[in-house]
Coordinates of C-alpha atoms in Angstrom, one line a residue:
M1 CA 55.2 -13.2 -33.5
K2 CA 58.6 -14.1 -35.0
C3 CA 61.8 -14.8 -33.1
V4 CA 65.4 -14.9 -34.3
D5 CA 65.2 -18.7 -34.7
D6 CA 62.7 -18.2 -37.6
F7 CA 65.5 -16.8 -39.7
R8 CA 68.8 -18.3 -41.0
L9 CA 72.1 -16.9 -42.1
R10 CA 73.1 -18.6 -45.3
F11 CA 76.6 -19.0 -46.8
G12 CA 75.9 -21.2 -49.8
R13 CA 74.4 -24.4 -48.5
K14 CA 75.5 -23.6 -45.0
E15 CA 72.7 -22.4 -42.7
L16 CA 73.3 -20.8 -39.3
V17 CA 71.4 -19.3 -36.5
P18 CA 71.8 -15.6 -37.5
I19 CA 73.6 -14.5 -34.4
I20 CA 77.3 -13.5 -34.4
I21 CA 79.0 -12.9 -31.1
G22 CA 81.3 -10.0 -31.9
G23 CA 85.0 -10.1 -31.3
M24 CA 86.2 -8.2 -28.2
G25 CA 89.9 -7.8 -27.6
V26 CA 92.2 -8.3 -25.7
D27 CA 91.0 -11.9 -25.0
I28 CA 87.7 -10.6 -23.7
S29 CA 86.3 -12.8 -26.5
T30 CA 87.9 -15.9 -25.1
I31 CA 88.2 -19.2 -26.9
E32 CA 85.5 -20.6 -24.6
L33 CA 83.1 -17.8 -25.5
A34 CA 83.6 -18.2 -29.2
L35 CA 83.3 -22.0 -29.0
E36 CA 79.9 -21.6 -27.3
G37 CA 78.7 -19.4 -30.2
A38 CA 79.7 -22.1 -32.7
R39 CA 78.3 -25.0 -30.6
L40 CA 74.9 -23.3 -30.5
G41 CA 74.8 -23.0 -34.2
G42 CA 75.8 -19.4 -34.7
I43 CA 79.1 -17.7 -35.1
G44 CA 81.6 -17.1 -32.3
T45 CA 84.4 -14.6 -32.8
I46 CA 87.9 -14.5 -31.3
S47 CA 90.1 -11.4 -31.5
D48 CA 93.6 -11.2 -32.9
A49 CA 94.4 -8.1 -30.8
M50 CA 97.8 -8.6 -28.9
L51 CA 97.9 -12.3 -29.6
P52 CA 101.6 -12.7 -28.7
D53 CA 100.8 -11.5 -25.2
V54 CA 97.5 -13.4 -25.1
S55 CA 99.4 -16.6 -26.1
D56 CA 101.9 -16.0 -23.3
K57 CA 99.0 -15.9 -20.8
I58 CA 97.1 -18.9 -22.1
F59 CA 99.7 -21.2 -23.6
D60 CA 102.8 -20.3 -21.4
T61 CA 104.8 -19.0 -24.4
S62 CA 107.3 -16.1 -23.9
F63 CA 106.8 -13.9 -26.9
T64 CA 106.4 -10.7 -24.9
K65 CA 109.3 -11.5 -22.5
E66 CA 111.6 -12.1 -25.5
K67 CA 110.5 -8.8 -27.1
T68 CA 111.1 -6.9 -23.9
R69 CA 114.5 -8.5 -23.5
L70 CA 115.5 -7.6 -27.0
F71 CA 114.5 -3.9 -26.8
K72 CA 115.1 -3.3 -23.0
H73 CA 118.0 -1.0 -23.9
N74 CA 115.6 1.3 -25.6
I75 CA 113.1 1.9 -22.8
D76 CA 114.5 5.4 -22.0
N77 CA 114.9 6.4 -25.6
A78 CA 112.3 8.7 -27.1
D79 CA 112.9 7.2 -30.5
K80 CA 110.8 4.0 -30.8
S81 CA 111.4 3.4 -34.5
S82 CA 113.6 0.4 -33.8
V83 CA 111.1 -1.4 -31.7
K84 CA 109.8 -4.1 -34.1
F85 CA 107.8 -7.3 -33.7
D86 CA 109.4 -10.6 -34.8
L87 CA 107.1 -11.7 -37.6
G88 CA 107.8 -15.3 -36.9
S89 CA 106.5 -14.8 -33.3
V90 CA 103.4 -13.0 -34.6
A91 CA 102.6 -15.8 -37.0
E92 CA 103.3 -18.5 -34.4
S93 CA 101.1 -16.9 -31.7
T94 CA 98.3 -16.5 -34.3
R95 CA 98.5 -20.1 -35.5
L96 CA 98.6 -21.3 -31.9
H97 CA 95.5 -19.3 -30.8
V98 CA 93.5 -20.1 -33.9
G99 CA 94.6 -23.7 -34.1
K100 CA 93.7 -24.5 -30.5
T101 CA 90.3 -22.9 -31.1
M102 CA 89.5 -24.8 -34.2
D103 CA 90.7 -28.1 -32.8
A104 CA 88.2 -27.6 -30.0
K105 CA 85.2 -26.5 -32.1
R106 CA 82.0 -28.5 -31.8
G107 CA 78.6 -28.1 -33.3
D108 CA 77.3 -26.7 -36.6
G109 CA 78.4 -23.1 -36.2
L110 CA 81.5 -21.2 -37.3
I111 CA 84.5 -19.4 -35.7
F112 CA 85.6 -16.1 -37.1
I113 CA 88.6 -13.9 -36.0
N114 CA 88.3 -10.1 -35.7
C115 CA 91.3 -8.4 -37.2
M116 CA 92.0 -4.7 -36.5
E117 CA 93.8 -2.7 -39.2
K118 CA 94.7 -0.1 -36.6
L119 CA 97.1 -2.5 -34.9
T120 CA 100.0 -0.9 -36.8
M121 CA 102.8 -2.5 -34.8
N122 CA 105.5 -0.3 -36.3
A123 CA 105.1 -2.2 -39.6
A124 CA 101.5 -2.0 -40.5
R125 CA 101.5 -3.9 -43.9
E126 CA 104.0 -6.6 -42.9
T127 CA 102.4 -7.5 -39.5
L128 CA 98.8 -7.3 -41.0
Q129 CA 99.8 -9.7 -43.8
V130 CA 101.3 -12.2 -41.3
R131 CA 98.3 -12.0 -39.0
L132 CA 95.7 -12.5 -41.8
N133 CA 97.6 -15.4 -43.5
A134 CA 98.5 -17.2 -40.2
A135 CA 94.8 -17.2 -39.3
L136 CA 93.9 -18.7 -42.6
D137 CA 96.7 -21.3 -42.4
A138 CA 95.5 -22.3 -38.9
G139 CA 92.0 -23.1 -40.3
I140 CA 89.9 -20.2 -39.2
D141 CA 86.4 -20.3 -40.7
G142 CA 86.3 -16.6 -41.4
I143 CA 87.9 -13.2 -40.9
T144 CA 86.1 -10.0 -39.9
L145 CA 88.2 -7.0 -41.0
S146 CA 87.7 -4.1 -38.5
A147 CA 89.0 -0.8 -37.3
G148 CA 90.0 0.6 -40.7
L149 CA 89.1 0.7 -44.4
H150 CA 91.3 -2.4 -45.1
Q151 CA 91.9 -1.2 -48.7
N152 CA 94.8 -3.7 -49.2
S153 CA 93.8 -6.5 -46.9
F154 CA 92.3 -8.8 -49.5
K155 CA 95.5 -8.2 -51.6
L156 CA 97.6 -9.3 -48.7
M157 CA 95.7 -12.7 -48.7
E158 CA 95.2 -13.3 -52.4
D159 CA 98.1 -15.9 -52.6
N160 CA 96.8 -17.9 -49.7
K161 CA 95.3 -21.2 -50.7
R162 CA 92.3 -20.5 -48.5
F163 CA 91.7 -17.0 -49.8
R164 CA 88.5 -18.0 -51.7
E165 CA 87.5 -20.7 -49.2
A166 CA 87.3 -18.9 -45.9
K167 CA 84.5 -16.4 -45.2
L168 CA 85.9 -12.9 -45.4
G169 CA 84.0 -9.7 -44.5
I170 CA 84.5 -6.2 -43.3
I171 CA 82.9 -3.9 -40.7
V172 CA 81.7 -0.5 -42.1
S173 CA 79.7 2.4 -40.7
S174 CA 78.8 4.1 -44.0
V175 CA 78.1 3.4 -47.7
R176 CA 81.2 5.4 -48.6
A177 CA 83.4 3.1 -46.6
L178 CA 82.0 0.0 -48.3
Q179 CA 82.3 1.7 -51.7
I180 CA 86.0 2.4 -51.1
F181 CA 86.6 -1.2 -50.0
L182 CA 84.9 -2.7 -53.0
R183 CA 86.5 -0.3 -55.5
K184 CA 89.9 -1.0 -54.1
N185 CA 89.5 -4.8 -54.4
A186 CA 87.6 -4.9 -57.7
K187 CA 90.6 -6.3 -59.6
L188 CA 90.8 -9.4 -57.3
N189 CA 87.4 -10.7 -58.5
R190 CA 86.7 -11.6 -54.9
L191 CA 83.7 -10.0 -53.2
P192 CA 83.4 -10.0 -49.4
D193 CA 81.2 -12.8 -48.1
F194 CA 79.5 -10.5 -45.6
V195 CA 79.4 -6.9 -44.5
V196 CA 78.9 -6.0 -40.9
V197 CA 77.2 -2.6 -40.6
E198 CA 78.1 -1.2 -37.2
G199 CA 76.0 1.7 -35.9
P200 CA 76.8 4.5 -33.4
L201 CA 75.7 2.6 -30.3
A202 CA 78.4 -0.1 -30.5
G203 CA 81.0 -0.6 -27.9
G204 CA 84.7 0.2 -28.1
H205 CA 86.0 2.1 -31.2
L206 CA 83.4 3.7 -33.4
G207 CA 83.4 4.4 -37.1
F208 CA 82.1 7.9 -36.6
G209 CA 83.3 11.2 -35.3
M210 CA 82.1 12.9 -32.2
D211 CA 78.9 13.6 -34.1
W212 CA 78.0 9.9 -33.7
A213 CA 74.6 10.7 -32.1
E214 CA 73.4 12.1 -35.4
Y215 CA 73.4 8.7 -37.1
D216 CA 71.3 5.6 -36.6
L217 CA 71.9 2.0 -37.6
A218 CA 68.6 1.4 -39.4
T219 CA 69.2 4.3 -41.8
I220 CA 72.8 3.2 -42.6
I221 CA 71.7 -0.3 -43.3
A222 CA 68.9 0.9 -45.6
E223 CA 71.4 3.0 -47.5
I224 CA 73.8 0.1 -47.9
A225 CA 71.1 -2.3 -48.9
Q226 CA 69.9 0.2 -51.6
Y227 CA 73.5 0.6 -52.9
L228 CA 74.0 -3.2 -53.1
K229 CA 70.7 -3.7 -54.9
A230 CA 71.6 -0.9 -57.4
E231 CA 75.0 -2.6 -58.0
K232 CA 73.4 -6.0 -58.2
L233 CA 75.6 -7.3 -55.4
D234 CA 74.3 -10.2 -53.3
I235 CA 76.3 -9.7 -50.1
P236 CA 74.7 -10.6 -46.7
V237 CA 74.4 -7.5 -44.5
I238 CA 74.9 -8.0 -40.7
A239 CA 73.4 -5.4 -38.3
A240 CA 75.5 -4.5 -35.3
G241 CA 75.5 -2.0 -32.5
G242 CA 72.8 -1.5 -29.9
I243 CA 70.9 -4.7 -30.6
F244 CA 70.0 -5.6 -27.0
T245 CA 67.1 -8.0 -27.3
G246 CA 65.9 -10.8 -29.6
S247 CA 63.1 -8.5 -30.6
D248 CA 65.6 -5.8 -31.6
A249 CA 67.3 -8.4 -33.7
V250 CA 64.0 -9.5 -35.4
G251 CA 63.4 -5.9 -36.4
F252 CA 66.6 -5.9 -38.4
L253 CA 66.1 -9.4 -39.8
E254 CA 62.6 -8.6 -41.0
N255 CA 64.0 -5.6 -42.8
G256 CA 66.6 -7.5 -44.8
A257 CA 69.6 -8.0 -42.5
A258 CA 71.0 -11.5 -42.9
A259 CA 72.1 -11.7 -39.3
V260 CA 73.0 -9.6 -36.2
Q261 CA 76.3 -9.2 -34.4
V262 CA 76.0 -8.6 -30.7
A263 CA 78.5 -8.3 -27.9
T264 CA 77.5 -6.1 -25.0
R265 CA 75.3 -8.7 -23.3
F266 CA 78.2 -11.3 -23.6
T267 CA 80.6 -9.0 -21.7
V268 CA 79.1 -10.4 -18.5
A269 CA 78.9 -14.0 -19.5
K270 CA 80.8 -16.6 -17.4
E271 CA 82.9 -17.5 -20.4
C272 CA 83.9 -13.8 -21.1
G273 CA 87.5 -12.9 -20.3
L274 CA 86.7 -9.8 -18.3
P275 CA 87.7 -10.2 -14.6
D276 CA 84.7 -10.6 -12.3
K277 CA 85.3 -7.2 -10.7
A278 CA 85.0 -5.5 -14.1
K279 CA 81.8 -7.5 -14.9
Q280 CA 80.2 -6.1 -11.7
E281 CA 81.1 -2.6 -12.8
Y282 CA 79.3 -3.2 -16.1
F283 CA 76.2 -4.5 -14.2
K284 CA 76.2 -1.5 -11.8
A285 CA 76.6 1.1 -14.5
S286 CA 73.8 3.6 -15.2
E287 CA 73.3 5.5 -18.4
V288 CA 75.2 8.6 -17.1
D289 CA 78.2 6.3 -16.3
I290 CA 78.9 5.8 -20.0
E291 CA 80.8 8.2 -22.3
V292 CA 82.3 8.5 -25.8
N293 CA 85.7 10.1 -25.7
T294 CA 88.8 10.6 -27.8
I295 CA 91.5 9.1 -25.6
S296 CA 92.3 6.2 -27.9
P297 CA 95.6 6.8 -29.7
T298 CA 94.1 5.2 -32.8
G299 CA 92.3 8.4 -33.6
Y300 CA 88.8 6.8 -33.3
P301 CA 86.2 7.9 -30.7
M302 CA 85.7 5.1 -28.2
R303 CA 82.8 4.3 -25.8
M304 CA 83.6 3.2 -22.3
L305 CA 82.7 3.4 -18.6
K306 CA 83.6 6.7 -17.1
N307 CA 85.2 5.0 -14.1
S308 CA 87.7 3.0 -16.3
P309 CA 91.1 3.1 -14.5
A310 CA 92.7 3.9 -17.8
I311 CA 91.1 7.3 -18.0
G312 CA 93.6 9.9 -16.8
S313 CA 96.2 7.3 -16.1
G314 CA 99.8 8.5 -16.5
I315 CA 101.3 5.0 -16.8
R316 CA 104.7 4.8 -18.5
P317 CA 104.4 3.6 -22.1
N318 CA 105.4 -0.1 -22.6
C319 CA 106.4 0.1 -26.2
E320 CA 109.3 -2.2 -25.9
S321 CA 107.1 -5.0 -24.4
Y322 CA 103.9 -4.2 -26.5
G323 CA 103.9 -1.3 -29.0
Y324 CA 100.9 -2.5 -30.9
I325 CA 99.9 1.1 -31.8
L326 CA 103.3 2.4 -33.0
D327 CA 103.1 3.8 -36.5
A328 CA 105.8 3.2 -39.2
G329 CA 107.9 5.9 -37.7
G330 CA 107.7 4.5 -34.1
K331 CA 105.2 7.1 -33.0
C332 CA 102.1 6.8 -30.8
A333 CA 99.7 9.5 -29.7
Y334 CA 99.9 8.3 -26.1
F335 CA 103.7 8.3 -26.0
D336 CA 103.7 11.9 -27.3
A337 CA 101.0 13.0 -24.7
Y338 CA 102.9 11.2 -21.9
T339 CA 106.2 12.8 -22.9
K340 CA 104.7 16.2 -23.0
E341 CA 103.2 15.8 -19.5
V342 CA 106.5 14.5 -18.1
E343 CA 108.2 17.6 -19.5
I344 CA 105.7 20.0 -18.0
H345 CA 105.5 18.3 -14.6
K346 CA 109.2 17.2 -14.0
S347 CA 108.9 17.3 -10.2
I348 CA 105.7 15.2 -10.0
K349 CA 106.2 11.4 -9.7
N350 CA 102.8 10.2 -10.7
I351 CA 101.5 12.3 -13.6
S352 CA 98.1 12.2 -15.2
V353 CA 97.6 12.0 -18.9
K354 CA 94.0 13.0 -19.8
S355 CA 94.2 13.5 -23.6
K356 CA 95.2 9.9 -24.5
T357 CA 95.6 6.5 -22.9
C358 CA 98.1 3.7 -23.3
L359 CA 95.8 1.4 -25.1
C360 CA 98.2 -1.6 -25.1
T361 CA 98.9 -1.7 -21.4
H362 CA 95.4 -0.9 -20.2
M363 CA 93.6 -3.3 -22.6
R364 CA 96.1 -6.0 -21.6
N365 CA 95.4 -5.3 -17.9
Y366 CA 91.6 -5.0 -18.3
N367 CA 91.6 -1.4 -17.1
L368 CA 89.9 0.1 -20.2
W369 CA 86.3 -0.8 -19.8
T370 CA 84.9 -0.3 -23.3
C371 CA 81.2 -1.0 -23.6
G372 CA 78.1 -0.6 -25.7
H373 CA 75.6 2.2 -25.3
Y374 CA 73.1 -0.2 -23.6
T375 CA 75.4 -1.5 -21.0
Y376 CA 73.3 0.3 -18.3
R377 CA 70.6 -2.2 -19.1
L378 CA 72.7 -5.3 -18.2
K379 CA 71.4 -5.3 -14.6
D380 CA 67.9 -5.9 -16.1
T381 CA 69.1 -9.2 -17.7
T382 CA 70.0 -11.0 -14.5
R383 CA 69.3 -11.2 -10.7
Q384 CA 70.9 -9.3 -7.9
L385 CA 72.3 -11.5 -5.1
Q386 CA 72.0 -10.9 -1.4
D387 CA 75.5 -9.4 -1.2
G388 CA 74.5 -6.8 -3.8
S389 CA 76.5 -8.3 -6.6
Y390 CA 74.8 -9.5 -9.8
M391 CA 74.6 -13.1 -11.1
Q392 CA 76.7 -13.9 -14.1
L393 CA 75.0 -15.6 -17.0
S394 CA 76.2 -18.4 -19.2
T395 CA 76.9 -17.7 -22.9
E396 CA 74.2 -20.3 -23.7
H397 CA 71.6 -18.5 -21.6
I398 CA 72.2 -15.2 -23.4
F399 CA 72.4 -16.8 -26.8
R400 CA 69.2 -18.7 -26.4
D401 CA 67.5 -15.6 -25.1
Y402 CA 68.4 -13.8 -28.3
Q403 CA 67.4 -16.8 -30.3
Y404 CA 63.9 -17.4 -28.9
S405 CA 62.7 -14.3 -27.0
T406 CA 59.7 -12.2 -28.3
D407 CA 57.8 -9.1 -27.2
N408 CA 61.1 -7.3 -26.1
K409 CA 61.2 -9.7 -23.2
I410 CA 64.5 -10.8 -21.6
L411 CA 64.7 -14.2 -19.9
L412 CA 66.1 -13.9 -16.4
P413 CA 68.1 -16.8 -14.9
D414 CA 66.7 -19.1 -12.4
A415 CA 66.8 -17.7 -8.9

């Protein structure tokens, strides 16, 4: 019986273990987590979500403090259109984070960065261009374009000297999304180096509506593979979403996927950036403790634990400090929902906002516990300790289990 190690992901002459550790923001995919993926011969992914604030935490910079100081006068103003990011700070934080990661890389694997289009930052095109090019300039091996159709993202990078050198790919959840991307970028004569096909069981934001349960990953991959074959396009397809065991991965690899992208099992790795308390919540979760809801201000459905502190929270928006989801007019769905509730409940000090959540603040504070569908199975991957808590696993243990396991078995850690 085959295992994942019997296959290889090929980029030209480069051969890799066909395992990509997916990018989880905000700094849940830590530098350490991504470095382990590369050291072990696969691909590790860092996230570029809220990098100015992440940089402040890791490298003792003061990008968020300076932004807060600059716009402090606007906190009580309902008009957030003036709250802008300093593009130099965005570029510097990206170069710092990526540069430190690449300097520390060891092994034969690669490091990618996950870049969300939905981080509009009150200047979507300008900030996206800076983020993408700063990552390339800092030496990132590849960029995974996520959370959006990215119709213009290749165009934003075409003048970069590494545009045709770095591995560039996109996450899609349908043939139509891939067709739109390829059609929009046809004039650049630059195909994506890979396509991640993310199914409805993935964690965090989903590329589906609330009818997500009507879709399945295998069918979508088959449709995309058929389309690529008909168009005579040789682009590696990466399967993602709900791949919980090595045997799950082999099933996709045997049916034509070039690799798998996995994340849920790494949320409880020692190198993962989630606080230990949150990791234990993931371990304890049962299937009924997981939901897909519409509280994200991005407009995408999002899967998370029902007991996430962010759900129903009426925290004051921190647009002056963060503001990563502000659109070009300075609007955010959470800010609108919060303002409406304040107006209705003027006499109540601590209001509750149920329709949306402050994605920036709660992701930054690890209070939004996004997760994959099979999070309830995490307890079966480790051992329960005498105090009732669950043993955290190393990234290497989880990676090797994916790489070598067979018969749908999961290797438990030593007692």
